[in-house]
Amino acid sequence: MRLTFAARRLLGRIRISGRPGGAGRWAGPVVILAIVCGCEDASAPPPHSAAELEAAKAQLRDHARLRTFEAGLPFGEEWVARVPDDGELRALYARQLAGWGLFRELHAQADRILSEDEDDPWGLYVRALAYLAEREYSAASEPSLGAWAASPRPEFLAAHIESIRARGAEHLLAFLGTLDSATLAAPEILAMRAEIASQARYELGDPTRADSSMASYAELRDRWPDHIDGYLRPAENLFRANRAEEALHLVERALARTPGSGDARSLHWRILAGSSLPAEQRRPAVEASMAEFVNAAPETARGLYAMAEAYRRLGDGVKAAELETRVVERAPHSLRATLIYQNEYLEAGDTMVRLYREEGHDSPAFRAQLKVVRDAVDRYLDRPIYANKYRARAYSILFEALNSMDPVPAEPLAEAVCGFATYERAYPVNAFGIGAAAMADHTPYAREAAEIARSGLQTVVDAVSMDRHLFRTEGEFEEQLRFQLSQVYDAMGWGYFKAGRAEDGRHVLERALALEGRNREARYHIGQVYEHFAMQEREPGEADVAARWLDRAEDHYIAGLANARRGENPNQAAIEALCERREGGRAGIEEYLATLGQRDRLRRRERILEARVEATGTYEPFQLARLDGSLVDSAELEGKIAVLHFWGTWCGPCVVEMPEYQKFDLRYRDDPHVRVLSISNDASRDVVEEYLQRNNFDFEVLVDDGYVQRAGVAGWPTTWFVDRAGYIRFVQRGSTMKLDEEFTWRVEALHEASDGRP
């Protein structure tokens, strides 16, 4: 009954804002237009002529093409109030709502159109826009395809292509191959072709696709110079590739055509704040652009929020807060207000993570911050949140804080896990795996925790499948799917065991390990189950059976020790306790553990050396600048073993392993046969220099100029180990707990393979 009470408390805190039902209709009551506008007025709309209506539709199309959604939204509101029964007009107004990301209001517009005709292509198009704004891409596929089949308009097709982006570049390119030349030449489809080429550049590992993408954007600008996507999308790609000057040129060309576009201005401010301008010139440049925007566009919550974000990037929290206050006063129930409400708990959560990294789990500052996070999340959850999907991250951070408390508060943790599992869809394994396992550990609701985990299996499959296009091979996709499912089965099995269903728990945990043998938590949990079975063998003649259970537990703990990751490994304490239990004391434990450590090193080294790549190519040549501006040419690496480490200060796993990387760099700094280079993907040299100085690091850093994109590096950190002939022989993707040791093994292996050379 206590969980039912907790669940009721949880539901009582949630203000239902509605979710699309199974048939695509809204399941809950929604107040839509009263929030954004007042367009369903009871008074008679003013008269209009057919010519005026067509002119209004043309103007709404212009607003979409120029991305002037700040002006387009109120203009569309006015016309929908005057002509409420024109589906095309509502759809063009909906495009303005999509520019604001207002998926609730988009669903309401779709409902209104489809209430008259459930197959109306404009209504289906708006439904697709709603799902796309909500990032429910697979749900957008059917209505967008239906709209295009009923009326082959390019905007309908563009929505459908966006909905199937997750199916991968090969699927998208094949789909484009089915379209006729006239359709492919439409501006909306030309923009999508450019996006697909950029996507294919990474997924297919073909750098020439980047040129194809830029060529398509150039064609879009030449043929439709007022189609602003032809400027902003390539500018975004250039800026991400650290080609800020080229990006700035494109955005300024766009602003000459659309000075009142919040999208163009936001990108302009981002580039200026992170550009090569001297630091003292960045704020004046941003504020001059802001003044132009204020003169060109009506004041809206969207525009105020964008300016507040720009001030935060400039480090002026006071000015940002002033603008955010105006947003909340203007529209307290709006999407932008919700994003502002998030800031408090997100900042509290960031501080919690920083204190953990810097001071550790037991520091008073970290312990105090846990309550700060809890209070900030509670305040957020009591606010008028735009939509329930914006609760997911709050519950995630709340769970992290509660799970770190000592003691863990059982009832609040159960509520947090329930909320986490209810709303988390971006990376649901955290809720249905880690969250459910913690609930089984720290609350009396182990059975319910197991059911939460079981209910999330399909959700996890769907989430990983949505990202299928991000994996280079089917094998990598399968590996990630097995890894995540293993975590969920682990939580389910542990919940069953803690609820008194030991045999059920055993079978489910064995399934978790069959999916992923490196799951150290599952190793620990099944070891605990085997120790439990050993305790059940109480009769004198059953001593051998009990010993066999303990042997099996010990084997799992040892295997769990071999799977080193960051964070405390429960198998370490478990094997020490088991050793002490079996030997009647701690004598000899240290020697025994030392042998386990050596076995772990041998296993890891064997696994790493087995991953040597034999059939591979050379890497993309480069000329990259150091932080002081001097150049390093990849030709300097000829005849040497090279280690190229791709990282960024924005990358959490990169930052965590940097002390180990510093040790590794020092190891080979004076070796004439080895060259260790790091390539930073940060947008600003200032950020890197400040980071190095703050942490007393002095390893060599090269500045990315788009090389990362050209070379096909798609994840951080990534490290290449290159032999003397210039061939990549080892690749480390992601961080590693023992970087210095494991990187050294790779370098020494390349030394040994150098035909007797030193």
PDB file of N, CA, C and O in Angstrom, residues 31 77 103 123 162 194 242 260 270 283 303 311 318 333 368 393 430 471 489 532 553 555-556 565 589 639 700 721:
ATOM      1  N   VAL A  31      -5.817  23.478 -22.963  1.00  0.00           N
ATOM      2  CA  VAL A  31      -6.133  24.859 -23.293  1.00  0.00           C
ATOM      3  C   VAL A  31      -5.045  25.337 -24.224  1.00  0.00           C
ATOM      4  O   VAL A  31      -3.887  25.448 -23.837  1.00  0.00           O
ATOM      5  N   GLU A  77      -2.206  34.088 -36.162  1.00  0.00           N
ATOM      6  CA  GLU A  77      -3.297  34.094 -35.190  1.00  0.00           C
ATOM      7  C   GLU A  77      -4.451  34.975 -35.669  1.00  0.00           C
ATOM      8  O   GLU A  77      -5.633  34.608 -35.580  1.00  0.00           O
ATOM      9  N   PHE A 103       4.413  22.087 -29.735  1.00  0.00           N
ATOM     10  CA  PHE A 103       3.777  20.866 -30.227  1.00  0.00           C
ATOM     11  C   PHE A 103       2.369  20.678 -29.668  1.00  0.00           C
ATOM     12  O   PHE A 103       1.513  20.099 -30.332  1.00  0.00           O
ATOM     13  N   GLY A 123      -4.377  18.635 -42.574  1.00  0.00           N
ATOM     14  CA  GLY A 123      -4.441  18.185 -41.189  1.00  0.00           C
ATOM     15  C   GLY A 123      -3.392  17.131 -40.871  1.00  0.00           C
ATOM     16  O   GLY A 123      -2.767  17.144 -39.805  1.00  0.00           O
ATOM     17  N   GLU A 162      12.048  14.097 -42.970  1.00  0.00           N
ATOM     18  CA  GLU A 162      12.539  14.380 -41.622  1.00  0.00           C
ATOM     19  C   GLU A 162      12.119  13.279 -40.653  1.00  0.00           C
ATOM     20  O   GLU A 162      12.876  12.898 -39.757  1.00  0.00           O
ATOM     21  N   ALA A 194      20.569  18.217 -48.937  1.00  0.00           N
ATOM     22  CA  ALA A 194      21.811  18.692 -48.335  1.00  0.00           C
ATOM     23  C   ALA A 194      22.005  18.099 -46.942  1.00  0.00           C
ATOM     24  O   ALA A 194      23.111  17.696 -46.570  1.00  0.00           O
ATOM     25  N   ASN A 242      34.362  24.374 -36.509  1.00  0.00           N
ATOM     26  CA  ASN A 242      35.343  25.402 -36.151  1.00  0.00           C
ATOM     27  C   ASN A 242      35.753  26.277 -37.337  1.00  0.00           C
ATOM     28  O   ASN A 242      36.874  26.768 -37.393  1.00  0.00           O
ATOM     29  N   GLY A 260      14.742  40.303 -39.074  1.00  0.00           N
ATOM     30  CA  GLY A 260      13.875  40.007 -37.940  1.00  0.00           C
ATOM     31  C   GLY A 260      13.732  38.538 -37.633  1.00  0.00           C
ATOM     32  O   GLY A 260      12.817  38.144 -36.898  1.00  0.00           O
ATOM     33  N   ARG A 270      25.600  33.313 -31.323  1.00  0.00           N
ATOM     34  CA  ARG A 270      26.452  32.187 -30.915  1.00  0.00           C
ATOM     35  C   ARG A 270      27.814  32.273 -31.580  1.00  0.00           C
ATOM     36  O   ARG A 270      28.855  32.055 -30.948  1.00  0.00           O
ATOM     37  N   ARG A 283      31.102  41.082 -26.839  1.00  0.00           N
ATOM     38  CA  ARG A 283      29.830  41.577 -26.313  1.00  0.00           C
ATOM     39  C   ARG A 283      29.300  42.760 -27.120  1.00  0.00           C
ATOM     40  O   ARG A 283      28.100  42.766 -27.462  1.00  0.00           O
ATOM     41  N   GLY A 303      11.781  35.663 -28.678  1.00  0.00           N
ATOM     42  CA  GLY A 303      12.910  36.552 -28.901  1.00  0.00           C
ATOM     43  C   GLY A 303      13.610  36.926 -27.612  1.00  0.00           C
ATOM     44  O   GLY A 303      14.848  36.973 -27.548  1.00  0.00           O
ATOM     45  N   TYR A 311      23.097  36.295 -23.595  1.00  0.00           N
ATOM     46  CA  TYR A 311      23.783  36.913 -22.457  1.00  0.00           C
ATOM     47  C   TYR A 311      24.407  35.861 -21.551  1.00  0.00           C
ATOM     48  O   TYR A 311      25.484  36.078 -20.975  1.00  0.00           O
ATOM     49  N   VAL A 318      23.144  38.280 -14.822  1.00  0.00           N
ATOM     50  CA  VAL A 318      22.205  39.291 -14.336  1.00  0.00           C
ATOM     51  C   VAL A 318      21.303  39.764 -15.472  1.00  0.00           C
ATOM     52  O   VAL A 318      20.073  39.815 -15.336  1.00  0.00           O
ATOM     53  N   HIS A 333       2.986  30.015 -18.505  1.00  0.00           N
ATOM     54  CA  HIS A 333       2.700  28.622 -18.836  1.00  0.00           C
ATOM     55  C   HIS A 333       3.362  28.191 -20.146  1.00  0.00           C
ATOM     56  O   HIS A 333       3.125  27.081 -20.613  1.00  0.00           O
ATOM     57  N   ALA A 368      25.879  18.587   1.058  1.00  0.00           N
ATOM     58  CA  ALA A 368      24.949  19.705   1.181  1.00  0.00           C
ATOM     59  C   ALA A 368      24.265  20.003  -0.151  1.00  0.00           C
ATOM     60  O   ALA A 368      23.082  20.378  -0.193  1.00  0.00           O
ATOM     61  N   ARG A 393      13.935  15.078 -17.364  1.00  0.00           N
ATOM     62  CA  ARG A 393      15.286  15.420 -16.908  1.00  0.00           C
ATOM     63  C   ARG A 393      15.287  15.780 -15.429  1.00  0.00           C
ATOM     64  O   ARG A 393      16.251  15.496 -14.708  1.00  0.00           O
ATOM     65  N   ASN A 430      18.523   4.334 -18.382  1.00  0.00           N
ATOM     66  CA  ASN A 430      18.865   4.918 -17.081  1.00  0.00           C
ATOM     67  C   ASN A 430      17.730   4.749 -16.079  1.00  0.00           C
ATOM     68  O   ASN A 430      17.961   4.521 -14.891  1.00  0.00           O
ATOM     69  N   PHE A 471      25.215   4.033 -35.752  1.00  0.00           N
ATOM     70  CA  PHE A 471      26.202   2.968 -35.614  1.00  0.00           C
ATOM     71  C   PHE A 471      26.829   2.661 -36.972  1.00  0.00           C
ATOM     72  O   PHE A 471      26.134   2.602 -37.991  1.00  0.00           O
ATOM     73  N   TYR A 489      17.500  -6.182 -17.703  1.00  0.00           N
ATOM     74  CA  TYR A 489      17.294  -7.521 -17.136  1.00  0.00           C
ATOM     75  C   TYR A 489      17.982  -7.651 -15.773  1.00  0.00           C
ATOM     76  O   TYR A 489      17.479  -8.320 -14.867  1.00  0.00           O
ATOM     77  N   HIS A 532      23.330 -16.513  -1.432  1.00  0.00           N
ATOM     78  CA  HIS A 532      22.052 -16.806  -0.761  1.00  0.00           C
ATOM     79  C   HIS A 532      21.730 -18.296  -0.846  1.00  0.00           C
ATOM     80  O   HIS A 532      21.315 -18.914   0.151  1.00  0.00           O
ATOM     81  N   ALA A 553      29.824 -17.944  -7.030  1.00  0.00           N
ATOM     82  CA  ALA A 553      29.754 -16.522  -6.666  1.00  0.00           C
ATOM     83  C   ALA A 553      31.120 -15.872  -6.834  1.00  0.00           C
ATOM     84  O   ALA A 553      31.244 -14.776  -7.408  1.00  0.00           O
ATOM     85  N   ASP A 555      33.587 -16.745  -8.769  1.00  0.00           N
ATOM     86  CA  ASP A 555      33.918 -16.609 -10.189  1.00  0.00           C
ATOM     87  C   ASP A 555      33.272 -15.365 -10.798  1.00  0.00           C
ATOM     88  O   ASP A 555      33.884 -14.657 -11.599  1.00  0.00           O
ATOM     89  N   HIS A 556      32.034 -15.112 -10.414  1.00  0.00           N
ATOM     90  CA  HIS A 556      31.352 -13.938 -10.959  1.00  0.00           C
ATOM     91  C   HIS A 556      31.961 -12.644 -10.427  1.00  0.00           C
ATOM     92  O   HIS A 556      32.096 -11.657 -11.169  1.00  0.00           O
ATOM     93  N   ARG A 565      35.419   0.012 -14.878  1.00  0.00           N
ATOM     94  CA  ARG A 565      34.836   1.271 -15.335  1.00  0.00           C
ATOM     95  C   ARG A 565      35.013   2.265 -14.209  1.00  0.00           C
ATOM     96  O   ARG A 565      35.426   1.924 -13.107  1.00  0.00           O
ATOM     97  N   ILE A 589      44.257 -12.069   2.404  1.00  0.00           N
ATOM     98  CA  ILE A 589      43.355 -11.429   1.442  1.00  0.00           C
ATOM     99  C   ILE A 589      44.113 -10.519   0.494  1.00  0.00           C
ATOM    100  O   ILE A 589      43.862 -10.506  -0.719  1.00  0.00           O
ATOM    101  N   GLY A 639      57.392   8.021 -40.242  1.00  0.00           N
ATOM    102  CA  GLY A 639      58.440   7.215 -39.623  1.00  0.00           C
ATOM    103  C   GLY A 639      58.326   7.107 -38.122  1.00  0.00           C
ATOM    104  O   GLY A 639      59.159   6.450 -37.484  1.00  0.00           O
ATOM    105  N   GLU A 700      50.488  18.909 -25.600  1.00  0.00           N
ATOM    106  CA  GLU A 700      50.369  19.659 -26.842  1.00  0.00           C
ATOM    107  C   GLU A 700      48.941  19.567 -27.381  1.00  0.00           C
ATOM    108  O   GLU A 700      48.379  18.483 -27.492  1.00  0.00           O
ATOM    109  N   PHE A 721      45.910   5.196 -32.931  1.00  0.00           N
ATOM    110  CA  PHE A 721      47.300   4.768 -32.725  1.00  0.00           C
ATOM    111  C   PHE A 721      47.836   4.374 -34.095  1.00  0.00           C
ATOM    112  O   PHE A 721      47.382   3.393 -34.696  1.00  0.00           O
TER     113      PHE A 721
END
